XYZ file of C-alpha atoms in Angstrom:
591
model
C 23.825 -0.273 14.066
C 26.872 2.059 12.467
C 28.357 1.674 9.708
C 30.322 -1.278 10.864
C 32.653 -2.647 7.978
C 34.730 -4.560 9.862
C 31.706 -6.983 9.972
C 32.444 -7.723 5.922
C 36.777 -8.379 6.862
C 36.907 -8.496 10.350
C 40.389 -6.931 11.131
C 42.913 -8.592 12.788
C 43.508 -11.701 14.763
C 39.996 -13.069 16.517
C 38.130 -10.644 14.100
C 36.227 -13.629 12.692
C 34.818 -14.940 16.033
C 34.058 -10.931 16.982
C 32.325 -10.927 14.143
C 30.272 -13.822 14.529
C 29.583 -12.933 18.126
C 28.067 -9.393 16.764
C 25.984 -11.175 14.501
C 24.250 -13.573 16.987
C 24.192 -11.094 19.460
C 22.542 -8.661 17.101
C 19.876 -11.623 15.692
C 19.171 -12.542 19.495
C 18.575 -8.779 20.018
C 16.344 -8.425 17.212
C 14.331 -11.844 17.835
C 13.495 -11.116 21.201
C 12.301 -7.439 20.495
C 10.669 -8.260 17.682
C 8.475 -11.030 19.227
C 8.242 -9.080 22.729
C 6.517 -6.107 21.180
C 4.249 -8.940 18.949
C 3.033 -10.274 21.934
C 2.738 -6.988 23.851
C 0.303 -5.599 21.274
C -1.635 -8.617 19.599
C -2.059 -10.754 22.976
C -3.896 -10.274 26.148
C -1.831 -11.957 28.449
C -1.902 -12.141 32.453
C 0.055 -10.427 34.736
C 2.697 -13.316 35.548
C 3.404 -13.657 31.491
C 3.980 -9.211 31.145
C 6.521 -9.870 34.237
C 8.260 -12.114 32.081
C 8.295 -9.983 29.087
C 9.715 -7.093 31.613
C 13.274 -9.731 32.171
C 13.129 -10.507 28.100
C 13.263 -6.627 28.033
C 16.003 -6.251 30.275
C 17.525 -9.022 28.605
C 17.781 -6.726 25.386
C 18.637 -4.288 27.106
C 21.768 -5.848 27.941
C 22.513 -7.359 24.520
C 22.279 -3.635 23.588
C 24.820 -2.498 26.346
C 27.428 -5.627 24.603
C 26.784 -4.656 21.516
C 27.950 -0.554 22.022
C 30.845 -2.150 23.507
C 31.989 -4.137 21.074
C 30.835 -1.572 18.460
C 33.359 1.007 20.353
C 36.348 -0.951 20.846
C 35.990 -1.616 17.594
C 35.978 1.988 16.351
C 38.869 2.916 19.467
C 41.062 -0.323 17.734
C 40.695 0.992 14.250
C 40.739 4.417 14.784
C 37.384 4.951 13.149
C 35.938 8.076 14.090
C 32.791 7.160 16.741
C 29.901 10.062 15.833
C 28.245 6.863 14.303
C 27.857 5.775 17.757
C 26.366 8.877 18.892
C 22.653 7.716 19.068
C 23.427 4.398 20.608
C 26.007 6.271 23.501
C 23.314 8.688 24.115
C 20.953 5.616 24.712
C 23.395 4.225 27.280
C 24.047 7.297 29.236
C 20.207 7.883 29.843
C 19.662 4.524 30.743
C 22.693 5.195 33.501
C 21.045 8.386 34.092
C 18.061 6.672 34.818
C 20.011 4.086 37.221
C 21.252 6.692 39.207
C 18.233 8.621 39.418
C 16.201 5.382 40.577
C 18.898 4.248 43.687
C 19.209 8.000 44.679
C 14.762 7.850 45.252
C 14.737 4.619 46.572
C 17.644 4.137 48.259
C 16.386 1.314 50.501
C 14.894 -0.782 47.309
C 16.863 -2.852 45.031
C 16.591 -2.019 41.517
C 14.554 -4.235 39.558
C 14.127 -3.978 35.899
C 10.011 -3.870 36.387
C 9.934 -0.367 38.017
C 7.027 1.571 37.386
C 8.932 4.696 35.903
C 7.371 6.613 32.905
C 10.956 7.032 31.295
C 12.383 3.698 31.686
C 9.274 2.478 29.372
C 9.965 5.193 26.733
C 13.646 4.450 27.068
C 12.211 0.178 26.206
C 9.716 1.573 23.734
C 12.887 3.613 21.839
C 14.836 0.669 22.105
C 12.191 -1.674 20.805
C 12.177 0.524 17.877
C 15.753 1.031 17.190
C 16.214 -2.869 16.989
C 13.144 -3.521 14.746
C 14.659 -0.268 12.454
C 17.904 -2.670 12.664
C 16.067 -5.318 11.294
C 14.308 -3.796 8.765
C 17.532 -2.741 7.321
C 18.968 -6.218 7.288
C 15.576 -7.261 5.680
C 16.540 -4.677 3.120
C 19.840 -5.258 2.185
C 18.896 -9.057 2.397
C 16.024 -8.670 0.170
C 17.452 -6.127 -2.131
C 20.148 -8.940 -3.086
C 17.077 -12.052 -3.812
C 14.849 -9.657 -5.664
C 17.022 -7.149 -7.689
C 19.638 -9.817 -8.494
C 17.724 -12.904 -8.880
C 13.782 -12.207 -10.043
C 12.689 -9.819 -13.244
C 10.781 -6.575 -12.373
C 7.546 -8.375 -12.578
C 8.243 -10.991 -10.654
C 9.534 -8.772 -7.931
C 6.398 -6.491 -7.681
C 3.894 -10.118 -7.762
C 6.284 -11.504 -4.842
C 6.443 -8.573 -2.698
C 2.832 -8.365 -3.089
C 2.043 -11.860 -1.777
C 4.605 -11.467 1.228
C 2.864 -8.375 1.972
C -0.082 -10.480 2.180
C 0.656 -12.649 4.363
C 2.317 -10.685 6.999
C -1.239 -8.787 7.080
C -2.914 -12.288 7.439
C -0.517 -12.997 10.612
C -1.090 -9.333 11.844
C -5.195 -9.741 11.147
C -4.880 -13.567 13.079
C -3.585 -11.474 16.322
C -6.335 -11.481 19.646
C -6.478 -8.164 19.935
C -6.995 -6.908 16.408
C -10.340 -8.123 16.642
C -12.908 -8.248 19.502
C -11.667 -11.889 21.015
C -10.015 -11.276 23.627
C -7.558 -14.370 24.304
C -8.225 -16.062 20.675
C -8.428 -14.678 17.386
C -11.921 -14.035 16.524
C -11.397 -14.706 12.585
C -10.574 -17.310 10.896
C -7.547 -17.867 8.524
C -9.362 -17.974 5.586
C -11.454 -14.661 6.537
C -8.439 -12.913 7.838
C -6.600 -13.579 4.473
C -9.242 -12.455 2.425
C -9.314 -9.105 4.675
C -5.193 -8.622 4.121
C -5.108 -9.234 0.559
C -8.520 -6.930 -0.321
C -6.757 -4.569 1.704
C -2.928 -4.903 -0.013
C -4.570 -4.693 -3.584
C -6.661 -1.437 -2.464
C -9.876 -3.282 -3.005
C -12.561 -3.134 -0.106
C -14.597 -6.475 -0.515
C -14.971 -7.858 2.814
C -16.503 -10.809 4.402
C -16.543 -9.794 8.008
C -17.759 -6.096 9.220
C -14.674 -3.944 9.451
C -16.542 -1.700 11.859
C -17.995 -4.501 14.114
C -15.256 -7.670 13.860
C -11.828 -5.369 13.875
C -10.739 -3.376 17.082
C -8.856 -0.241 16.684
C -5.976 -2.185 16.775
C -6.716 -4.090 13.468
C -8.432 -1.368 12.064
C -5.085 0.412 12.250
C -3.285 -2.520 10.873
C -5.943 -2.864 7.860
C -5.015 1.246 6.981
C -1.539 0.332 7.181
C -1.857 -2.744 4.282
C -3.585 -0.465 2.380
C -0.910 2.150 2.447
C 1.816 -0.121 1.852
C -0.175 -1.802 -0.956
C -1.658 1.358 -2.529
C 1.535 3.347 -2.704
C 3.260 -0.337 -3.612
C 5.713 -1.940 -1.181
C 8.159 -2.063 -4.182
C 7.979 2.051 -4.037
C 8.678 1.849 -0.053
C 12.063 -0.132 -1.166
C 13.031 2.195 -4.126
C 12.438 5.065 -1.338
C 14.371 2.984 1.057
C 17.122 2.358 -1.862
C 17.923 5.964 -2.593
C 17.408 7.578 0.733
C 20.562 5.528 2.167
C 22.623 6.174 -1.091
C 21.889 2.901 -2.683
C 20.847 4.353 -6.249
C 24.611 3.963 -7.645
C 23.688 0.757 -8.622
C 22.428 0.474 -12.114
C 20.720 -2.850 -11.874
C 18.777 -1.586 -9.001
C 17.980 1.708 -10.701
C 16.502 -0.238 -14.306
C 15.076 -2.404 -11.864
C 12.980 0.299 -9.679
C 12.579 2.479 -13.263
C 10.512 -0.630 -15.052
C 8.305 -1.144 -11.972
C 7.311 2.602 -11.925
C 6.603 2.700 -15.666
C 9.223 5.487 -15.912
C 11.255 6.867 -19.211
C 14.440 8.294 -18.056
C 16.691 6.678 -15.004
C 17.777 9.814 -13.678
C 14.519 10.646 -13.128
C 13.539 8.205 -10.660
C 14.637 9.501 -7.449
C 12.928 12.707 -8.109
C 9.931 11.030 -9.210
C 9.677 9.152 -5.686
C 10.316 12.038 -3.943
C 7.438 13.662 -5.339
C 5.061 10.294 -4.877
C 6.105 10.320 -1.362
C 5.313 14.033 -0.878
C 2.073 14.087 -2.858
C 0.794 11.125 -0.818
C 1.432 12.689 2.323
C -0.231 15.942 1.314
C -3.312 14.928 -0.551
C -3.517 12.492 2.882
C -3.164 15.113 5.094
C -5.629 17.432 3.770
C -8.425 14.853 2.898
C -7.839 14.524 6.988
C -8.824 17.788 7.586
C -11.689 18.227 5.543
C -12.666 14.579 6.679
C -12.186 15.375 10.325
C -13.909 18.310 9.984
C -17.151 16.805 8.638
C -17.145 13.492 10.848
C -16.880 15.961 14.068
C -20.235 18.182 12.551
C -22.119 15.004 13.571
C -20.486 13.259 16.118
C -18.638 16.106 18.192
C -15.866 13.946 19.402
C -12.751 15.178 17.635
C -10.535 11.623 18.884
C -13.111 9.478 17.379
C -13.474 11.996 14.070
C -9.884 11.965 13.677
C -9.395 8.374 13.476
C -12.168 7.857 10.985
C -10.768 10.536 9.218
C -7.136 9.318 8.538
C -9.086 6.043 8.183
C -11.229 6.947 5.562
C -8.573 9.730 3.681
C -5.821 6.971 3.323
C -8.596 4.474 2.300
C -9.821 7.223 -0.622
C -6.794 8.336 -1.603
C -5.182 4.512 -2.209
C -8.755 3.853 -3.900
C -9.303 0.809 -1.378
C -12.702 1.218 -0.228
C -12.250 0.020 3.296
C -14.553 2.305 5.926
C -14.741 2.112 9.532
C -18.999 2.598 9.318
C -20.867 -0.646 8.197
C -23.173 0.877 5.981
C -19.735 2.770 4.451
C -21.011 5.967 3.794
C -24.198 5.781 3.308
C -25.112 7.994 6.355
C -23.173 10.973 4.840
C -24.446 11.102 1.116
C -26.317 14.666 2.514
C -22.751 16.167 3.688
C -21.105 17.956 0.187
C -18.201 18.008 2.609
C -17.026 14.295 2.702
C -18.752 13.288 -0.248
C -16.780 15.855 -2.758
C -13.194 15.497 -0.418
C -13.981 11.786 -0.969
C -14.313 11.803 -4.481
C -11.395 14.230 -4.735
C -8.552 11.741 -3.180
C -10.354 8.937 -5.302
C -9.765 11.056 -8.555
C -6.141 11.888 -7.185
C -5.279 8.531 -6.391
C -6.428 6.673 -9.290
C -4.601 9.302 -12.414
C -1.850 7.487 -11.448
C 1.468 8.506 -10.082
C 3.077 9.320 -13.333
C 0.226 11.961 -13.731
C 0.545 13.348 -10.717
C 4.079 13.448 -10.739
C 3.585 15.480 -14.395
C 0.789 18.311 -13.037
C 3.511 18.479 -9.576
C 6.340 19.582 -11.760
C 3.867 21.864 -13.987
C 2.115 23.634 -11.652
C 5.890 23.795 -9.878
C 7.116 25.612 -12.859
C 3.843 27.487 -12.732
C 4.645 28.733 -9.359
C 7.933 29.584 -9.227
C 8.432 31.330 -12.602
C 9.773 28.779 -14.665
C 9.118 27.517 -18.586
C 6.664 24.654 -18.726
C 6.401 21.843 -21.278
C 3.585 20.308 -22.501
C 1.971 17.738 -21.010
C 2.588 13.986 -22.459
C 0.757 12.025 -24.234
C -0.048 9.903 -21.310
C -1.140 12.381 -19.238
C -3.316 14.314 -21.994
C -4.854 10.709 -22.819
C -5.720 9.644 -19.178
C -7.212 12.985 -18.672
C -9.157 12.957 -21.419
C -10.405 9.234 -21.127
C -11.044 9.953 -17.323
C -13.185 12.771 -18.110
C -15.543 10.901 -20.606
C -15.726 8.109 -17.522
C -16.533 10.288 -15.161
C -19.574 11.894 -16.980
C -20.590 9.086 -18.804
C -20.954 7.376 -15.789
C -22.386 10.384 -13.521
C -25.108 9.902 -16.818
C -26.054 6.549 -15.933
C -26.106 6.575 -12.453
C -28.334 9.724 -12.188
C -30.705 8.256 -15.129
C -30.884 4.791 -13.630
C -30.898 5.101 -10.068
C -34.576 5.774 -7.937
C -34.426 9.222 -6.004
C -37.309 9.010 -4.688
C -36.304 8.912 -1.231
C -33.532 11.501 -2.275
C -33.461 15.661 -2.411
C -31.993 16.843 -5.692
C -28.938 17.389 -3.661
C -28.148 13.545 -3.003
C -29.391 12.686 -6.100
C -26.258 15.168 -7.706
C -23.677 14.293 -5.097
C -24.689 10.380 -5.230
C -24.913 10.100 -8.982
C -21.257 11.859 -9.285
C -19.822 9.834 -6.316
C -20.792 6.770 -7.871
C -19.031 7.395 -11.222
C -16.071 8.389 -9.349
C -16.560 5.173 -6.860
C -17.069 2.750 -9.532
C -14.075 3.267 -11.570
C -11.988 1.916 -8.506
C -12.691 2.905 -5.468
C -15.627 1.136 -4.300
C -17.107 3.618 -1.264
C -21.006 3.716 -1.767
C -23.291 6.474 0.075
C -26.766 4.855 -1.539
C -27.423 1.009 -1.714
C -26.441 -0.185 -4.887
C -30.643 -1.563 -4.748
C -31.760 1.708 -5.771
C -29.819 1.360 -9.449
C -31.918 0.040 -12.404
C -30.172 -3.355 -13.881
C -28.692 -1.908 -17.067
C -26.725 0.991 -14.600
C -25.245 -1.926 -12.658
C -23.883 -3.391 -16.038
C -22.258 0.019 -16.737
C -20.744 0.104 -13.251
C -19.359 -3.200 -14.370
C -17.744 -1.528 -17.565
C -16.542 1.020 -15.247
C -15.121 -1.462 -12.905
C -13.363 -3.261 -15.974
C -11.777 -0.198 -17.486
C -10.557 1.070 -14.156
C -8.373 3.802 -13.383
C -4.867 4.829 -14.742
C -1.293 2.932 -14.612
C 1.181 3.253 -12.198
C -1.194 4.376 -9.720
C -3.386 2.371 -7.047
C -5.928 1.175 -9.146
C -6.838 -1.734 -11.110
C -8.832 -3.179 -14.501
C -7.229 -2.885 -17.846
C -6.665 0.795 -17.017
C -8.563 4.126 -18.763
C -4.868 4.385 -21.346
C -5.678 0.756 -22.118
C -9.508 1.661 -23.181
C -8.505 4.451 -25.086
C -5.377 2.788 -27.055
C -8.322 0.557 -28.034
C -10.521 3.635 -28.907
C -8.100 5.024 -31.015
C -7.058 1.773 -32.606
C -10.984 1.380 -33.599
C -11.243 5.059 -34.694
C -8.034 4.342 -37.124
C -9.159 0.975 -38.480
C -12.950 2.183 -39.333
C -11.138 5.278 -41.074
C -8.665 3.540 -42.985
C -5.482 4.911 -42.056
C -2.525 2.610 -41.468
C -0.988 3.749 -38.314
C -2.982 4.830 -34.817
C -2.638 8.551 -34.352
C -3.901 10.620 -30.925
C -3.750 13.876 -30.749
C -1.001 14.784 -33.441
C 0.760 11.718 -32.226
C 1.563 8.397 -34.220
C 1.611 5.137 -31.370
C 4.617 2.861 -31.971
C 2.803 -0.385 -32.346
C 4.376 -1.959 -29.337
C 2.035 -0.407 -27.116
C -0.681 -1.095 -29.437
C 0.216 -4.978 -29.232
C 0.667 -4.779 -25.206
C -2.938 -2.887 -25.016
C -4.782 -5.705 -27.291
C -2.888 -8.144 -24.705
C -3.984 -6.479 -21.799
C -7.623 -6.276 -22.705
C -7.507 -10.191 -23.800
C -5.600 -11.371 -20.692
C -8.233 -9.627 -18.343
C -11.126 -10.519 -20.540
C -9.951 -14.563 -20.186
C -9.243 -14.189 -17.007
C -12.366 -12.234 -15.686
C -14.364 -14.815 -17.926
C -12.348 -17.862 -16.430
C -13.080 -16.711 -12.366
C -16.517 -15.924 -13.518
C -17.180 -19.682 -14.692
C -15.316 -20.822 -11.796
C -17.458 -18.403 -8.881
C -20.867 -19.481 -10.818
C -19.234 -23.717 -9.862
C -18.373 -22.715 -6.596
C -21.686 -21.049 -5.539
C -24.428 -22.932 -7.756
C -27.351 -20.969 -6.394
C -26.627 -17.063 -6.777
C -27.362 -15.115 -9.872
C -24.738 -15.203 -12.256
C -25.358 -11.510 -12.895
C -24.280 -10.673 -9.258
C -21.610 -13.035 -9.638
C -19.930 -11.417 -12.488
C -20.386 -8.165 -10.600
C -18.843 -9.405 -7.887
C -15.644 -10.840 -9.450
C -15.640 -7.544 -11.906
C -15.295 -5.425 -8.629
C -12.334 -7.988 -7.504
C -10.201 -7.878 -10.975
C -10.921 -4.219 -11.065
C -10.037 -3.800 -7.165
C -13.038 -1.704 -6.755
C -14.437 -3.301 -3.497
C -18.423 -2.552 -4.233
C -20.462 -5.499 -3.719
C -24.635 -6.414 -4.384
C -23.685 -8.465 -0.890
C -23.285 -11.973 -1.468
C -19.234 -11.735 -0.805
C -19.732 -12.449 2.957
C -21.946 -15.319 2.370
C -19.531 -17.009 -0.134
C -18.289 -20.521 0.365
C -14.789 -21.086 1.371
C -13.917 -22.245 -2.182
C -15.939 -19.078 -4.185
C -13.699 -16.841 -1.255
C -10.422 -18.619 -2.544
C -11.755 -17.153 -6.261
C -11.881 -13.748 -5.388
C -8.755 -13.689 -3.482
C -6.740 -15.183 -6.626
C -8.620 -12.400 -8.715
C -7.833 -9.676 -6.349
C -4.579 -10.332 -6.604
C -4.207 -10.504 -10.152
C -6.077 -7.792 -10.469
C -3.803 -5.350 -8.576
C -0.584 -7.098 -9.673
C -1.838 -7.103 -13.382
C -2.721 -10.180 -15.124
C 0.445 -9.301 -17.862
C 2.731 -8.630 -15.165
C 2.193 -11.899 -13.189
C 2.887 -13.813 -17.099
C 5.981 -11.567 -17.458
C 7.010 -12.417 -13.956
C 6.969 -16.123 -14.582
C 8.389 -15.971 -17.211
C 12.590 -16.081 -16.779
C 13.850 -14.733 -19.985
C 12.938 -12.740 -22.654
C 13.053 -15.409 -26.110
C 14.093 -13.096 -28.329
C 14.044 -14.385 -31.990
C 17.360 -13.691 -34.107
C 15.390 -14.068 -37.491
C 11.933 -13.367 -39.510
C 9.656 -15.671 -41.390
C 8.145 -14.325 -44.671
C 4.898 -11.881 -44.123
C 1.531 -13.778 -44.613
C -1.983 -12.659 -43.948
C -5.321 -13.639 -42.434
C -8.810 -13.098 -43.085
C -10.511 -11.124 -40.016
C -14.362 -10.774 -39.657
């Protein structure tokens, strides 16, 4: 509602009860439209349960009349000034408006809440969404107290993760996001393993997206992936600063460690321009997408959807398509398979990167002097680059074209490389690659893409810390140095940590998936639980025919994957032990 701090010290004698009376009216408010628009959307009910659900809406409706009330008495009692009311007395002169209007046209009918009018459902539908906006910044303020103030930065990204999770589960469970009419047509295993491949940006599935999800939970599947590529703990520090909560300097170390950013006053700026990349590399993958979807199917409604669809789905590097063969039937079209391969590449340099080339080319534009570029950014350029054709190598020597022009073969072998690192879209069956390619897709899938972006694996500044570190050793030379700089040995520890948590752990689910499912190939196994830590989403097919307990494996690795196998240690781990002395040096023999 406004601005009401007289909820905080209620003012005056009975200002406690007023108080109190706000809040349950406000919770009542919030309950009912939250669970009225729940079972409007994911339920198929009959007409005798939506005529109930009309007097629950007219019941809020009411609740929202008692709370402007006491909302302006308030502000009349205190002399608060009442243009924070302005949206909310707007609201209750329509719906006058509308009362009037309705007893001047039928004059001989009583008015019943139920009337067929066009405006008095917008006026519910606006109303539906001012309360749920209500709640949500409750939720906030409620959640920003547990997580900033109680749980480290790790912990706080691995939690929000797994509630993320399991609201898509609930969402995924509803009738009508699948094709079963009064029943859910998945089950709860099934649907989880849906939410959280599409929260950590992965793309294994074990139902057909195209075939087992309506519209309805197709739309709720792009929506996890959004909120899971860009990071639900980004959505907060967006949420934090756009309503003036940045003053606090907890929550501004807090939302600086999660992005992987040097520099607090740089933060809000930095989400600004995450928010605004997102929306524009989004919007133009659209077009192009749309564009090429309506060449074959000349329906620009059903192009359009596929095309937000599969541009959000790119550009978080989750994999997900609305086709069941993915995109397999458009490996001839330059069109989608380059715009494709251009939001994967976007999405998966990581934010920090493309935060860095924004601000350069920025500077570029408008006249300005321009720095260099960071190390970071010079390294995951340079590592990506060497990925990218290295892998582009494989595919195209490995793979059988036979049934390919040399068009497809260059767009497929290219797509691949890009695919592989993260992204997990596929336009040929992964059948036609020779054995040894699949293990380099593996390595691919391992490595991953960059930090602080929406991919997984140990990440491409990971593999080329170790690189360097390598290169140094074999040479002689006491300290790591890339290009002209020397690495503070810190993030030479953390890398060597990295790559041994994920190897253990991608080792570990491997020797648990082979338990669980006895009679498959370990080889496809392994691939299969590389593509989960990694987040990558391609599959040699056996992930729909796993059994309940090898799903459970993949799910846990998934997750992990995404979160980060160091950040979920760091997040259970409560405080730092930081040692106040030093033993004497001693060494061991290596090799």
């Amino acid at each position: 509602m406004a601005k009401s701090t007289w909820l905080v010290s209620p003012p005056g004698p009975g200002g406690k009860w007023r108080a109190s009376l706000y809040r349950g009216a406000l919770a009542v408010a919030c309950v009912l439209t939250t669970g009225s628009l729940i079972l409007q959307i994911g339920f198929a009910f009959p007409d005798a349960v939506h005529a109930g659900l009309i007097w629950v809406n007219f019941l809020v409706v009411c609740l929202f009349f008692i709370l402007v009330i006491m909302e302006t008495a308030q502000a009349i009692r205190t002399r608060r000034p009442i243009r924070y009311l302005i949206f909310e007395l707007f609201l209750i002169l329509f719906l006058i408006g509308e009362f009037v209007f309705l007893r001047s046209r039928y004059s001989g009918e009583p008015w019943r809440p139920g009337s067929s009018v066009i405006l008095i459902q917008i006026y519910l539908l606006v109303l539906q969404a001012y309360f749920i906006w209500v709640l949500i910044r409750r939720g906030y303020e409620a959640g920003r107290r547990l997580f900033f103030l109680s749980f480290t930065p790790a912990a706080t990204v691995s939690l929000s993760f797994i509630l993320l999770i399991l609201i898509g589960t609930a969402l995924l469970m509803l009738p009508r996001a699948t094709h079963g009419g009064l029943v859910p047509n998945i089950s709860f295993l099934d649907a989880l393993f849906t939410s959280t491949s599409a929260v950590c940006v992965t793309g294994l599935t074990v139902v057909d997206t195209a075939t087992r999800f309506s519209q309805l939970g197709q739309i709720f599947i792009v929506l996890l992936i959004q909120l899971g590529g860009f990071g639900i703990m980004t959505f907060v520090g967006i949420f934090m600063f756009t309503f003036g909560q940045s003053s606090s300097l907890r929550g501004r170390l807090v939302m600086q460690d999660i992005l992987v950013r040097e520099g607090g006053q740089q933060v809000a700026s930095f989400l600004r321009i995450m928010l605004l990349n997102t929306f524009l590399f989004e919007l133009v993958g659209t077009a192009f997408l749309a564009v090429g979807f309506y060449s074959r199917w000349h329906a620009w409604p059903d192009a359009f959807f596929a095309a937000v669809f599969h541009s959000v789905s790119a550009f978080c590097n989750a994999g997900f398509s609305t086709f069941s063969n993915n995109l397999e039937s458009f490996r001839d079209s330059p069109l989608i398979v380059l715009t494709v391969s251009s939001l994967i590449i976007a999405g998966g340099i990581g934010f920090t990167v493309q935060y860095e080339l924004t601000m350069r080319v920025f500077h570029f534009v408008f006249g300005k002097r321009t720095s260099p570029l960071s190390l970071h950014t010079r390294v995951v350029l340079r590592v990506t680059a060497v990925l990218l054709a290295g892998g582009m190598l494989a595919v195209w020597w490995g793979g059988d074209w036979s049934r390919s022009t040399w068009l497809e073969t260059l767009l497929a072998s290219f797509f691949h490389s890009v695919s592989a690192r993260t992204a997990g879209f596929n336009t040929i069956p992964l059948a036609w690659l020779a054995p040894w390619t699949i293990v380099i897709l593996m390595i691919l899938m391992f490595i991953g893409g960059a930090p602080g972006g929406t991919a997984g694996g140990i990440k491409v500044s990971t593999a080329g810390m170790l690189y360097y570190s390598t290169r140094s050793l074999l040479k002689g030379r006491p300290h790591i140095e890339i290009m002209g700089r020397t690495i503070v040995q810190q993030a030479v520890h953390t890398a060597f940590v990295v790559s041994g948590l994920a190897t253990a752990f991608v080792a570990l689910s491997a020797i648990a998936l082979v338990y669980a499912e006895p009679e498959q190939d370990f080889l496809v196994l392994l691939f299969e639980v590389l593509s989960a830590f990694g987040t990558v989403g391609l599959s040699l097919g056996v992930t729909p025919e796993l059994s309940p307990l090898g799903k459970m494996i993949l799910i846990l690795t998934m997750y992990v994957g995404r979160v980060g196998p160091l950040t979920l240690v760091l997040g259970l781990i409560k405080k730092k032990d930081e040692a106040l002395y030093t033993y004497p040096s001693g060494t061991i023999v290596i090799g």
